[in-house]
Coordinates of C-alpha atoms and ligand atoms in Angstrom, one line a residue:
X50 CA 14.2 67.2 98.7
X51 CA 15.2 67.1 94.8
X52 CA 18.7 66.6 94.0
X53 CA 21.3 69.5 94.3
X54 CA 22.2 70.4 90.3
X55 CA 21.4 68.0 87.6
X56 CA 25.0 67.5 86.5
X57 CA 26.8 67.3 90.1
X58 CA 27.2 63.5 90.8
X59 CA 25.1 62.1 93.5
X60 CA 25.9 59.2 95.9
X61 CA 22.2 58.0 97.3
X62 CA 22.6 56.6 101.3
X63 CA 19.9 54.1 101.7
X64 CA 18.6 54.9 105.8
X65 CA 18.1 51.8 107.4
X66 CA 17.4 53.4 111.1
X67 CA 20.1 54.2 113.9
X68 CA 22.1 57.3 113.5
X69 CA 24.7 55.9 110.6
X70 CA 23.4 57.2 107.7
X71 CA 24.4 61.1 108.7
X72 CA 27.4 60.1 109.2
X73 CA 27.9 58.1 106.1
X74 CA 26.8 61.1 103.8
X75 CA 28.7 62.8 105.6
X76 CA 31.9 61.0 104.8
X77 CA 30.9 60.8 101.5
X78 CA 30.6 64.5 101.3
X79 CA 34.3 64.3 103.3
X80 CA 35.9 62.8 100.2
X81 CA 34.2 65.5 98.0
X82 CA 31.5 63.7 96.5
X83 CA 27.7 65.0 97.2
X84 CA 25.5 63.0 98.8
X85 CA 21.9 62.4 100.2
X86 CA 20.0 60.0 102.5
X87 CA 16.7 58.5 101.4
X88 CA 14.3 56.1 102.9
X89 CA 14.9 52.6 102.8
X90 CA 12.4 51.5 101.3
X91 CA 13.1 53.7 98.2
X92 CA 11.7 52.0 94.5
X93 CA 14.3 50.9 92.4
X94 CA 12.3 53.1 89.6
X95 CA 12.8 56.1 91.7
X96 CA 16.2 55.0 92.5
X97 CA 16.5 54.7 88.4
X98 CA 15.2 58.0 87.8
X99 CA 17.0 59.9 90.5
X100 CA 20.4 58.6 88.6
X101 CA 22.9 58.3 91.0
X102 CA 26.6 57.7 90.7
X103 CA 26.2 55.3 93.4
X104 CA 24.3 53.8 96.4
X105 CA 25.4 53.3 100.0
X106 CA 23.2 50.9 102.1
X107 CA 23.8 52.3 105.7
X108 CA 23.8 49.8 108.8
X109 CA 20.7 49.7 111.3
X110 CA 19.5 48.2 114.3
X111 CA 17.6 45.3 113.5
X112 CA 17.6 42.0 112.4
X113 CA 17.3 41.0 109.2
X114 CA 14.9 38.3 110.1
X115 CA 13.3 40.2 112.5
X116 CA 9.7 40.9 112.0
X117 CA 8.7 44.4 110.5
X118 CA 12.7 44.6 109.8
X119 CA 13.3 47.5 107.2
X120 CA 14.4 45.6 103.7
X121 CA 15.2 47.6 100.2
X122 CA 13.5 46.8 96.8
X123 CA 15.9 44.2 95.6
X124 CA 15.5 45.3 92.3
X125 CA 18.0 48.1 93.0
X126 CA 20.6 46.0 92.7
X127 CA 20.1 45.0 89.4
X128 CA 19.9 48.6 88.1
X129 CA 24.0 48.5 87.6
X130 CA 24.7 51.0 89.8
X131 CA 27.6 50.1 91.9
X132 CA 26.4 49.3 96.1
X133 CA 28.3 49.5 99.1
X134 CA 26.7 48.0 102.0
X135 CA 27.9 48.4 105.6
X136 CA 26.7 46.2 108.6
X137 CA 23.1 45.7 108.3
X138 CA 23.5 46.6 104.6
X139 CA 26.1 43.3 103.9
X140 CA 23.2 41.5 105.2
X141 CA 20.7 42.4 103.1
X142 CA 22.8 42.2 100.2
X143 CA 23.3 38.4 101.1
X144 CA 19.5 37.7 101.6
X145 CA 18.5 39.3 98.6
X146 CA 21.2 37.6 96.3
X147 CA 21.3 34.0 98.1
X148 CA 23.9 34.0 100.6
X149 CA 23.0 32.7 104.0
X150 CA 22.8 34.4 107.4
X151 CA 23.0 31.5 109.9
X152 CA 21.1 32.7 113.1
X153 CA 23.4 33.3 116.2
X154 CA 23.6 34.4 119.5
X155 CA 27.3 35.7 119.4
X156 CA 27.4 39.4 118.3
X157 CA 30.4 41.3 118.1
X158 CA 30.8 44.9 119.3
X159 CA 34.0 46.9 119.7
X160 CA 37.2 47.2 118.0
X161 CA 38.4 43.7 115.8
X162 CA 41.0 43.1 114.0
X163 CA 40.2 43.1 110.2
X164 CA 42.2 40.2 108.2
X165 CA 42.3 40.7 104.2
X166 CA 41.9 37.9 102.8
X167 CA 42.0 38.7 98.9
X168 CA 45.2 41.3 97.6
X169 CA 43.1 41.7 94.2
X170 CA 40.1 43.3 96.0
X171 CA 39.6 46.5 94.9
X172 CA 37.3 47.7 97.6
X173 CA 40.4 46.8 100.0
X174 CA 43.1 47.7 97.5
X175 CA 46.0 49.6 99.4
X176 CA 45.2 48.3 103.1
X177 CA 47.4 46.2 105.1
X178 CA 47.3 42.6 105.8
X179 CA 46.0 43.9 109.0
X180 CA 44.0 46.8 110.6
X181 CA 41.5 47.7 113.2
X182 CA 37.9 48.1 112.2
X183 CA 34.8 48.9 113.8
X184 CA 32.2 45.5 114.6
X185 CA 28.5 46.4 116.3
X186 CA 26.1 43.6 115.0
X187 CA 24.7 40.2 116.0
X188 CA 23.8 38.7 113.1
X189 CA 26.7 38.2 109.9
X190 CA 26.7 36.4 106.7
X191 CA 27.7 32.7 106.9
X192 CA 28.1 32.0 102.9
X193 CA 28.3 34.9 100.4
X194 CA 25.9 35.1 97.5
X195 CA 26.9 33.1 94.0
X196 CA 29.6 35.3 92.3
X197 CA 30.5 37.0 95.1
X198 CA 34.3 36.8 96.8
X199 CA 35.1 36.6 100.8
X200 CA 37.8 39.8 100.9
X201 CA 38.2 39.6 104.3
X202 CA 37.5 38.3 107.7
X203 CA 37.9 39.0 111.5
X204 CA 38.5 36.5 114.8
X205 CA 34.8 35.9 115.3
X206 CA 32.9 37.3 111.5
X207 CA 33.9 34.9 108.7
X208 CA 33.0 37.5 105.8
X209 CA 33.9 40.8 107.1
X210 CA 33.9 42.1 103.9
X211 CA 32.9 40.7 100.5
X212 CA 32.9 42.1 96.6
X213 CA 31.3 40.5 93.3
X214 CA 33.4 43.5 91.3
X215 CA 31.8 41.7 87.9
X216 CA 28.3 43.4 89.3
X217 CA 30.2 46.4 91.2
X218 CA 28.3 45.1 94.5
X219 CA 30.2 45.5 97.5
X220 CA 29.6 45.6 101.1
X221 CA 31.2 45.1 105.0
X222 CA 30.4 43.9 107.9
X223 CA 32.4 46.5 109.9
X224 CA 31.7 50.1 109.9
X225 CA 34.1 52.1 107.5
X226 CA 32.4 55.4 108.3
X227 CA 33.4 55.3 112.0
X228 CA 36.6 57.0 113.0
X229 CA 37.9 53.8 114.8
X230 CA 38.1 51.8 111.6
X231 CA 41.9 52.6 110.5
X232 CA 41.3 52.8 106.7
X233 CA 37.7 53.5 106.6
X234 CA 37.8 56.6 105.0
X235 CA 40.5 55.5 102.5
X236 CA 37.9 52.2 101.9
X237 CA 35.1 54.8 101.2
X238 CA 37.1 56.8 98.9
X239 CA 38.5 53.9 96.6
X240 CA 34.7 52.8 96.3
X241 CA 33.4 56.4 95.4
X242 CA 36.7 57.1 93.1
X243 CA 38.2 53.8 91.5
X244 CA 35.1 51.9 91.8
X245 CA 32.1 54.2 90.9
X246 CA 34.5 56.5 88.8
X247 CA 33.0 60.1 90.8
X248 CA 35.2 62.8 90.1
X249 CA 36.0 64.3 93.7
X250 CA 34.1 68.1 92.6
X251 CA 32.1 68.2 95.6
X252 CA 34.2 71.5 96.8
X253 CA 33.7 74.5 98.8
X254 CA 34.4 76.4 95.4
X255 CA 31.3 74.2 93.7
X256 CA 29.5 74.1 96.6
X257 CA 29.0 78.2 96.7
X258 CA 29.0 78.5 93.2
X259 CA 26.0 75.9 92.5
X260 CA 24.3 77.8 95.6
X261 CA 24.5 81.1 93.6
X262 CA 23.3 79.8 90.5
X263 CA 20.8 77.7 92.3
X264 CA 19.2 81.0 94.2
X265 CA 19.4 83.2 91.1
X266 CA 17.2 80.7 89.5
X267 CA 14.9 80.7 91.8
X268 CA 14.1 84.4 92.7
X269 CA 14.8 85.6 89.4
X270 CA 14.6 89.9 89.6
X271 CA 12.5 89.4 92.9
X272 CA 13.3 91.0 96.4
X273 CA 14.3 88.6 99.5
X274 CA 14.5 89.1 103.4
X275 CA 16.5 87.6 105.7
X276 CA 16.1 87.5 109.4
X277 CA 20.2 88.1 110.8
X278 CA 20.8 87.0 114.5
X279 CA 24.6 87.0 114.3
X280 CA 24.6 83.2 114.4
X281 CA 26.6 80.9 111.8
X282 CA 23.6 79.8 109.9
X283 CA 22.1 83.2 109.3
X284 CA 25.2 84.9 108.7
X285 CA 26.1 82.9 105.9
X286 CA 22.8 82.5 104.0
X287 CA 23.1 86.1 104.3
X288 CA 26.5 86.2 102.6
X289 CA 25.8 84.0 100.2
X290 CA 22.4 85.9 99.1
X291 CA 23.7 88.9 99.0
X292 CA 26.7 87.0 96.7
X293 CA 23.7 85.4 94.4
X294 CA 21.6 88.5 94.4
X295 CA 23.3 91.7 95.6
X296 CA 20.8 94.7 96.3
X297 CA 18.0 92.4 95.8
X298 CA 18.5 91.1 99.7
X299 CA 17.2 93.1 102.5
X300 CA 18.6 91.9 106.0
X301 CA 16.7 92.6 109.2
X302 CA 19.1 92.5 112.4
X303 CA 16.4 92.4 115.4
X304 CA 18.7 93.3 118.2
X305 CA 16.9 92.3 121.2
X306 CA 19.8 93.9 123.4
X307 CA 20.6 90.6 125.1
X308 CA 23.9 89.8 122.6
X309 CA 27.2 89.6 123.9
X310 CA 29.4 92.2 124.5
X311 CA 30.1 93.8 120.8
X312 CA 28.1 91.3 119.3
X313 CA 25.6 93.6 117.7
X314 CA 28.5 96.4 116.7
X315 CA 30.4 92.9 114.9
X316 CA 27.2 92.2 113.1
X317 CA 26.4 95.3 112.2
X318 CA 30.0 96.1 110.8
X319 CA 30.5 92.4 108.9
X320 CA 27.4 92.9 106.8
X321 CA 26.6 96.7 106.2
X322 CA 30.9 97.8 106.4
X323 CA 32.5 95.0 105.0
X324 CA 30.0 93.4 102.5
X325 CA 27.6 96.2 102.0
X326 CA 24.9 94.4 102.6
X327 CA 21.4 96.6 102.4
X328 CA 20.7 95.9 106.5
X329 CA 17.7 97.1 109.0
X330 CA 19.3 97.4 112.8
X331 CA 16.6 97.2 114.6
X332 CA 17.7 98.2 118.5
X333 CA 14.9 97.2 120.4
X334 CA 16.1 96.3 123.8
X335 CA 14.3 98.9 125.4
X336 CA 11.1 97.2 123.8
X337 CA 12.3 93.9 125.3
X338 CA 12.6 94.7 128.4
X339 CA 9.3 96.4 128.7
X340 CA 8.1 93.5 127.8
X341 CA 9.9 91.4 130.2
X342 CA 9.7 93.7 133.1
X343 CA 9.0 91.2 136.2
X344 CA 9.1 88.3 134.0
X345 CA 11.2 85.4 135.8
X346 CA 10.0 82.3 134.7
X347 CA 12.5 81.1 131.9
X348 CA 9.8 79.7 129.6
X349 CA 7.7 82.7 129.4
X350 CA 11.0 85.0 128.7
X351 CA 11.2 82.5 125.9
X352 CA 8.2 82.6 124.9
X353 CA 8.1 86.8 124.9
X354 CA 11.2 86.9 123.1
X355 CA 10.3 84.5 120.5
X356 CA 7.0 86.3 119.9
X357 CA 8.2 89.6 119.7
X358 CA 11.2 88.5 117.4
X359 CA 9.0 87.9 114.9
X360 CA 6.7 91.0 115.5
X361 CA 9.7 93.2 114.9
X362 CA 11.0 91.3 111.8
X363 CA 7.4 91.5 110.0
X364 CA 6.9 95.5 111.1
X365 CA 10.3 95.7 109.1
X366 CA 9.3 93.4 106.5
X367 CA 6.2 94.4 105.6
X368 CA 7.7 98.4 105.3
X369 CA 9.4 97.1 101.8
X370 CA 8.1 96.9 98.6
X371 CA 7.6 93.8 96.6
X372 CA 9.3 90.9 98.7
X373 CA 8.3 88.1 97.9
X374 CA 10.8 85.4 99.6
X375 CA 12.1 84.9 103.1
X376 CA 14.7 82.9 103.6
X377 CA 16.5 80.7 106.2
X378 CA 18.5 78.9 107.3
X379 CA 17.8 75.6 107.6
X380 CA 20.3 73.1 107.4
X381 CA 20.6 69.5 106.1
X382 CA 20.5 67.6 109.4
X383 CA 17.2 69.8 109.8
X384 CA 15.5 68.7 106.9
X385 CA 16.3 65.0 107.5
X386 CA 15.0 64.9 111.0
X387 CA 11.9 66.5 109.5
X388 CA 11.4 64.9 106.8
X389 CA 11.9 61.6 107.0
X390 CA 9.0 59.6 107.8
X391 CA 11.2 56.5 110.0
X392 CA 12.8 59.1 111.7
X393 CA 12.1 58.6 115.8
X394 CA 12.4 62.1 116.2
X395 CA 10.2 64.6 114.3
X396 CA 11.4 68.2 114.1
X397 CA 8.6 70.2 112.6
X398 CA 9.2 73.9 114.0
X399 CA 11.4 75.2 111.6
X400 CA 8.9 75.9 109.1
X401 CA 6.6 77.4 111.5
X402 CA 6.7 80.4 110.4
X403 CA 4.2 82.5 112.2
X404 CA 3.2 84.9 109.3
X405 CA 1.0 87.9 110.9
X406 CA -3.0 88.1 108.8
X407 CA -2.5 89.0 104.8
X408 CA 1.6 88.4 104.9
X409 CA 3.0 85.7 103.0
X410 CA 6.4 85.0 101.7
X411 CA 7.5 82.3 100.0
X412 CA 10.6 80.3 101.4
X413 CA 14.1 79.8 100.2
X414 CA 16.7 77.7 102.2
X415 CA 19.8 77.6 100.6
X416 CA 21.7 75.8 103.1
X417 CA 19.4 72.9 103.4
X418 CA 22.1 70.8 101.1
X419 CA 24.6 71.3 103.8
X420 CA 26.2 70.0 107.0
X421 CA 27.0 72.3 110.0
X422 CA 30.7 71.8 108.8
X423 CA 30.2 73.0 105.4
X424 CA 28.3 75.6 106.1
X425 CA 31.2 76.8 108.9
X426 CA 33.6 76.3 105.5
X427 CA 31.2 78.2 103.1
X428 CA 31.3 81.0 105.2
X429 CA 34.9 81.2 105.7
X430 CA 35.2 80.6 101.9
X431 CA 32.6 83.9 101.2
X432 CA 34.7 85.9 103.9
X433 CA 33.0 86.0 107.2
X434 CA 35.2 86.6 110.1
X435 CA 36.1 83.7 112.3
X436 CA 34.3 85.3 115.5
X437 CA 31.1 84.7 113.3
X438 CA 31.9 81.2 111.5
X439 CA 33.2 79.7 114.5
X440 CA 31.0 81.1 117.5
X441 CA 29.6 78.8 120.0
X442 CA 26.3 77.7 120.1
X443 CA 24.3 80.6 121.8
X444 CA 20.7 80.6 122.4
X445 CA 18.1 82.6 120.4
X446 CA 16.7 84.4 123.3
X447 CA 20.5 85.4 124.4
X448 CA 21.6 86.4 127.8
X449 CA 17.9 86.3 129.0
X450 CA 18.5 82.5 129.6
X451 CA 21.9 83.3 131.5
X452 CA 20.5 85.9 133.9
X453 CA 18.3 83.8 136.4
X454 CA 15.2 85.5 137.3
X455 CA 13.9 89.2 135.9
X456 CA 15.9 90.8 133.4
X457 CA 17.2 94.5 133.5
X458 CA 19.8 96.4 131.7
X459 CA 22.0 96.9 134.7
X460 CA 22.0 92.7 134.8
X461 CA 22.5 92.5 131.6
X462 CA 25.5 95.2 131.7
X463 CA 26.6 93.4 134.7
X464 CA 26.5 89.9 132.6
X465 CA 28.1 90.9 129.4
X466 CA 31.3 92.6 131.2
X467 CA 31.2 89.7 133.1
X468 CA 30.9 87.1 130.2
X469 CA 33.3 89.2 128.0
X470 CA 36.4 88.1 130.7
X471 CA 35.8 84.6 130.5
X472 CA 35.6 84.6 126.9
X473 CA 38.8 86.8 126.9
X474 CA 40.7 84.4 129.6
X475 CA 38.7 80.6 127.9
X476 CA 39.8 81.9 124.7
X477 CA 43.3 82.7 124.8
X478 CA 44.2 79.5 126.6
X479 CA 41.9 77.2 124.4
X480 CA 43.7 78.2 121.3
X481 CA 42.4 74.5 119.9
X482 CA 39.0 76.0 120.1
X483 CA 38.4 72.1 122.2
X484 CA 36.2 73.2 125.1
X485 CA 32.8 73.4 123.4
X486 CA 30.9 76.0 125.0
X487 CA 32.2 78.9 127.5
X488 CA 29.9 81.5 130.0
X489 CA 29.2 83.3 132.4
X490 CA 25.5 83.4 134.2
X491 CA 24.1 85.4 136.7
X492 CA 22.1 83.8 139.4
X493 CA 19.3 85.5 141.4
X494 CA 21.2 85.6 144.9
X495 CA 22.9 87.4 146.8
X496 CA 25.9 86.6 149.4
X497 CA 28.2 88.6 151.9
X498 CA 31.4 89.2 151.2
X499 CA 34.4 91.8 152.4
X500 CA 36.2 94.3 150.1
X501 CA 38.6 96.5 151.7
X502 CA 37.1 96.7 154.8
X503 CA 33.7 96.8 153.8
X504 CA 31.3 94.2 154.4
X505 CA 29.5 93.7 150.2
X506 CA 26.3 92.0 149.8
X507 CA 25.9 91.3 145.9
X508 CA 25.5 88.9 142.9
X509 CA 28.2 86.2 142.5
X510 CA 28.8 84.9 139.0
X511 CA 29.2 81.7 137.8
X512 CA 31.2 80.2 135.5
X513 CA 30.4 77.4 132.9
X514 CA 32.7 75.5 130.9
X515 CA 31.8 72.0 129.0
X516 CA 33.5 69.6 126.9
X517 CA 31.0 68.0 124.3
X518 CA 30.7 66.9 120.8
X519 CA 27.3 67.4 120.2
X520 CA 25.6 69.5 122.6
X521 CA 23.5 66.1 124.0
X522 CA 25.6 65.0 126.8
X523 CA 28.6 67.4 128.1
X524 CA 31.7 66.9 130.6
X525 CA 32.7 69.9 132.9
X526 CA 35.9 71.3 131.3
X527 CA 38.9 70.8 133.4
X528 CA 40.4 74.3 133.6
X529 CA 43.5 74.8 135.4
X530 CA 43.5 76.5 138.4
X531 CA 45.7 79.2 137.5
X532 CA 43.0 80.1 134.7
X533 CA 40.1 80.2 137.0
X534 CA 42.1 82.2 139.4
X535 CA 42.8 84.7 136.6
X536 CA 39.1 84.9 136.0
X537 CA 37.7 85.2 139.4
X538 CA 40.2 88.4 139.8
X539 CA 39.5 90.0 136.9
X540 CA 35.6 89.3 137.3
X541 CA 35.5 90.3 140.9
X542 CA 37.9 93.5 140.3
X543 CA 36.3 94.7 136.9
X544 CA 33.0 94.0 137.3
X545 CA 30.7 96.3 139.9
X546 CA 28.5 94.7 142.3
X547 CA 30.1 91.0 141.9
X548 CA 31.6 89.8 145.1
X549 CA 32.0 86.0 144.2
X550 CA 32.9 83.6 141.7
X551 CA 32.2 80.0 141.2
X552 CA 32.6 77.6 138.7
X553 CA 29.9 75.0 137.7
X554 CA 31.4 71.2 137.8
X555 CA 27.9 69.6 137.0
X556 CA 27.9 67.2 134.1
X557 CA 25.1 66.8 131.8
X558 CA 22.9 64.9 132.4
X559 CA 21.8 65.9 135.1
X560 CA 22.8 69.4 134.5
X561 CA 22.5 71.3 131.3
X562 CA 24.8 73.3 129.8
X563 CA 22.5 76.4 130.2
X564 CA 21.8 77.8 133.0
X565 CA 17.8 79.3 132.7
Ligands
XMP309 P1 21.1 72.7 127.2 O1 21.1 73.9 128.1 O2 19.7 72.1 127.0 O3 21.6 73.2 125.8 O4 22.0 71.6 127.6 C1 22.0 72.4 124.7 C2 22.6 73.3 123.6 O5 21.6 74.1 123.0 C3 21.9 75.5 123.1 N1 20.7 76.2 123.3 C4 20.1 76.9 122.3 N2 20.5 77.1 121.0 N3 18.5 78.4 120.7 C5 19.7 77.8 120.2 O6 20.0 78.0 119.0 C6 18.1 78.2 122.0 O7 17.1 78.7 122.3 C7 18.9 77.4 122.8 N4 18.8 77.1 124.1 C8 19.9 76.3 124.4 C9 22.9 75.5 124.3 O8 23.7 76.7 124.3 C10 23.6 74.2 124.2 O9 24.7 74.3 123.2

């Protein structure tokens, strides 16, 4: 992707492999500068012509000797553009300028204890004699290249960091961008601010209005739809279009009638109430569930859903005059996973649009600049209610995955009343918002029970709970008991034709944190 807006200051984050160079930009962003991640193997003359305020060589997996081992255009630093180099980038800084990098077998991985060695550094001006940093690396520089200075070292890495401030080159050995190095962030700052002289402008304020004026560019006086699920992405591209562009936005709600309890009313009220936002509610659950009468294998209720998803929006679409964009919303971690030819995993679907025979429109992402973070802060900043900018991660095809087997609307009645408690009970005690995801799922048995004196034979529900930072792996949440009590009454005594209630303490692996 092209840069953001020609005059907002850019900090380039060479990717040398591994997962750091998200999280550098990310930092970098953090401490209100914008920044992007590019290939490693980047020309200087691209490099030149991009014009950044600054570079950022992330760290990486390999070797620097090893063979096929990812190495920049050394020309790059001789453009003048000040460098920071972390881990794997240190190294290559000292094989491209002449330092040595003595082959050894003794790594070091972990927290270490980060000596400075030089009070007139300015990378490491303001920290302590002493800190904890971050190590994961084998290989380190022996001797630094001509004109540069050893800033600082560690028990076992002689130049844990090192500076020639005469050619604004700089790098570490350590990680600065992980959370376990003390003064990281403070040692990224100092290089973006004192050293590279970026103005901190990167704000939520500049943020949305570079967006505006970035959309209004591009769709002129023409007409745009936008596909609204209720989720955090689509709910603020569609806020911030209707910002940029006003009555030229048309927003289609497909409401497959597998939401959560008042989800749809919330959406509906947000966009068409609040912002008066020109919006389509499409209430098709009857549709749906013709569709997936019988249906029980999760992958074909995906599948349906998915399929007719699309069928509705483009009936809708295709009933407007003169539309000529859709947009969506795509974020930045998307586009990186997608676009970037080393990346091991390649994420394609997202433009897959499936346009029915003779439709076309063209595309326009406006989020695909931004973090899942800033996109949670743009749409606080433009207004959305917390219920929208801070809901959990809920799957496209809804409470179809959370029902096991065929779907009907007494289920899904049964569900959402269901699912509504342990929302209500979760998220009154987990005021932190720290458990990450919370539901309820109904299974396809049935069990005996005893109510009053009557012998019951109906659906249990379960309930699941996980702790997790990134969706990948997940840890059961450790309720207390009194709050699973609370929620096994209220289910079993609220909710017709429940007579049990578990809860899920399955881990994932091997579980998942959906049911299906
Ligand atoms: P699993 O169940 O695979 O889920 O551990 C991982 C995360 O992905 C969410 N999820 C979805 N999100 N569309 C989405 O946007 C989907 O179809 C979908 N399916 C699962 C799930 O809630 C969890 O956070």
């Amino acid at each position: 992707m092209s840069g953001y807006h020609d005059e907002q200051a850019v900090v380039l984050v060479l990717d040398f492999g591994a997962q750091y160079a998200q999280l550098i930009a990310r930092r970098v962003r953090e401490a209100r500068v914008y920044s992007e991640i590019v290939p490693f193997d980047i020309t200087a003359d691209e490099v030149a012509r991009r014009k950044p305020a600054a570079l950022i060589l992330s760290g990486g997996p390999a070797s620097v000797y090893a063979e096929g081992a990812p190495h920049m255009d050394p020309a790059i630093l001789e453009l003048g553009i000040p460098v920071l180099g972390f881990c794997y980038g240190i190294q290559e800084m000292a094989l491209h300028l002449g330092g040595e990098i003595p082959k050894t077998d003794i790594g070091e991985y972990g927290f270490a204890e980060l000596e400075v060695l030089d009070a007139s550094s300015r990378l490491l001006e303001g920290l302590p004699e002493r800190s904890q940093c971050w190590m994961s690396h084998r290989d380190s520089v022996g001797t630094p290249p001509p004109g540069f200075t050893v800033t600082a070292r560690t028990a076992t890495t002689a130049v844990a960091a090192m500076e020639d401030a005469s050619r604004n080159l700089y790098a570490t050995q350590f990680h600065p961008e992980v959370a376990h190095t003390e003064y990281g962030q403070q040692i990224i700052r100092t290089f973006l601010h004192d050293i590279a002289g970026i103005a901190p402008t990167w704000t939520m304020f500049n943020i949305i209005e570079e967006t505006v004026e970035r959309v209004r560019e591009q769709v002129g006086s023409d007409r745009v739809i936008c596909g609204l699920s209720g989720g955090v992405d689509s709910s603020v591209v569609a806020a911030l279009l209707h910002r940029a562009i006003g009555d030229q936005l048309t927003c289609v709600f497909v409401d497959h009638g597998m939401l959560r309890l008042n989800e749809a009313e919330q959406v509906v009220h947000t966009f068409r109430d609040t912002f008066h936002v020109n919006l389509i509610h499409v209430e098709a659950e009857e549709r749906y569930l013709r569709l997936l009468a019988g249906v029980s294998d999760p992958e074909a209720k995906r599948r349906i859903i998915g399929e007719e998803f699309w069928k509705v929006f483009f009936e809708e679409a295709t009933k407007l005059e003169g539309v000529k964009w859709l947009a969506q919303g795509t974020l930045y971690p998307d586009v990186i996973e997608s676009g970037n030819k080393h990346a091991a995993k390649i994420k394609s679907h997202h433009n897959l649009i499936p346009f029915p025979e003779g439709v076309h429109f063209d595309l326009i992402e406006p989020l695909k600049a931004l973090f899942k973070d800033e996109v949670r802060a743009v749409g606080s900043e433009l207004g959305l209610p917390d219920e929208i900018v801070h809901r959990q991660p809920f799957p496209g095809p809804g409470l179809a995955v959370r029902i096991i087997g065929d779907i009907t609307h007494e289920k899904l009645e049964k569900l959402r009343h269901a699912d509504a408690i342990v929302r209500e009970e979760i998220g009154a005690w987990d005021t932190k918002r720290e458990v990450w995801q919370y539901f309820a799922v109904l299974p396809d048995i049935k069990s005996v029970g005893v109510m009053g004196d009557e012998r019951t034979y109906e659906n249990p529900i379960i309930i699941r709970a996980v702790a997790s930072a990134d969706a990948m792996t997940a840890d059961w949440a450790r309720l207390p008991h009194e709050l699973l009590a609370r929620m096994s009454n209220r289910i079993i005594n609220e909710v017709d034709g429940i007579n049990r209630v578990a809860y899920d303490i399955t881990s994932k692996p091997p579980g998942t944190i959906e049911w299906e």
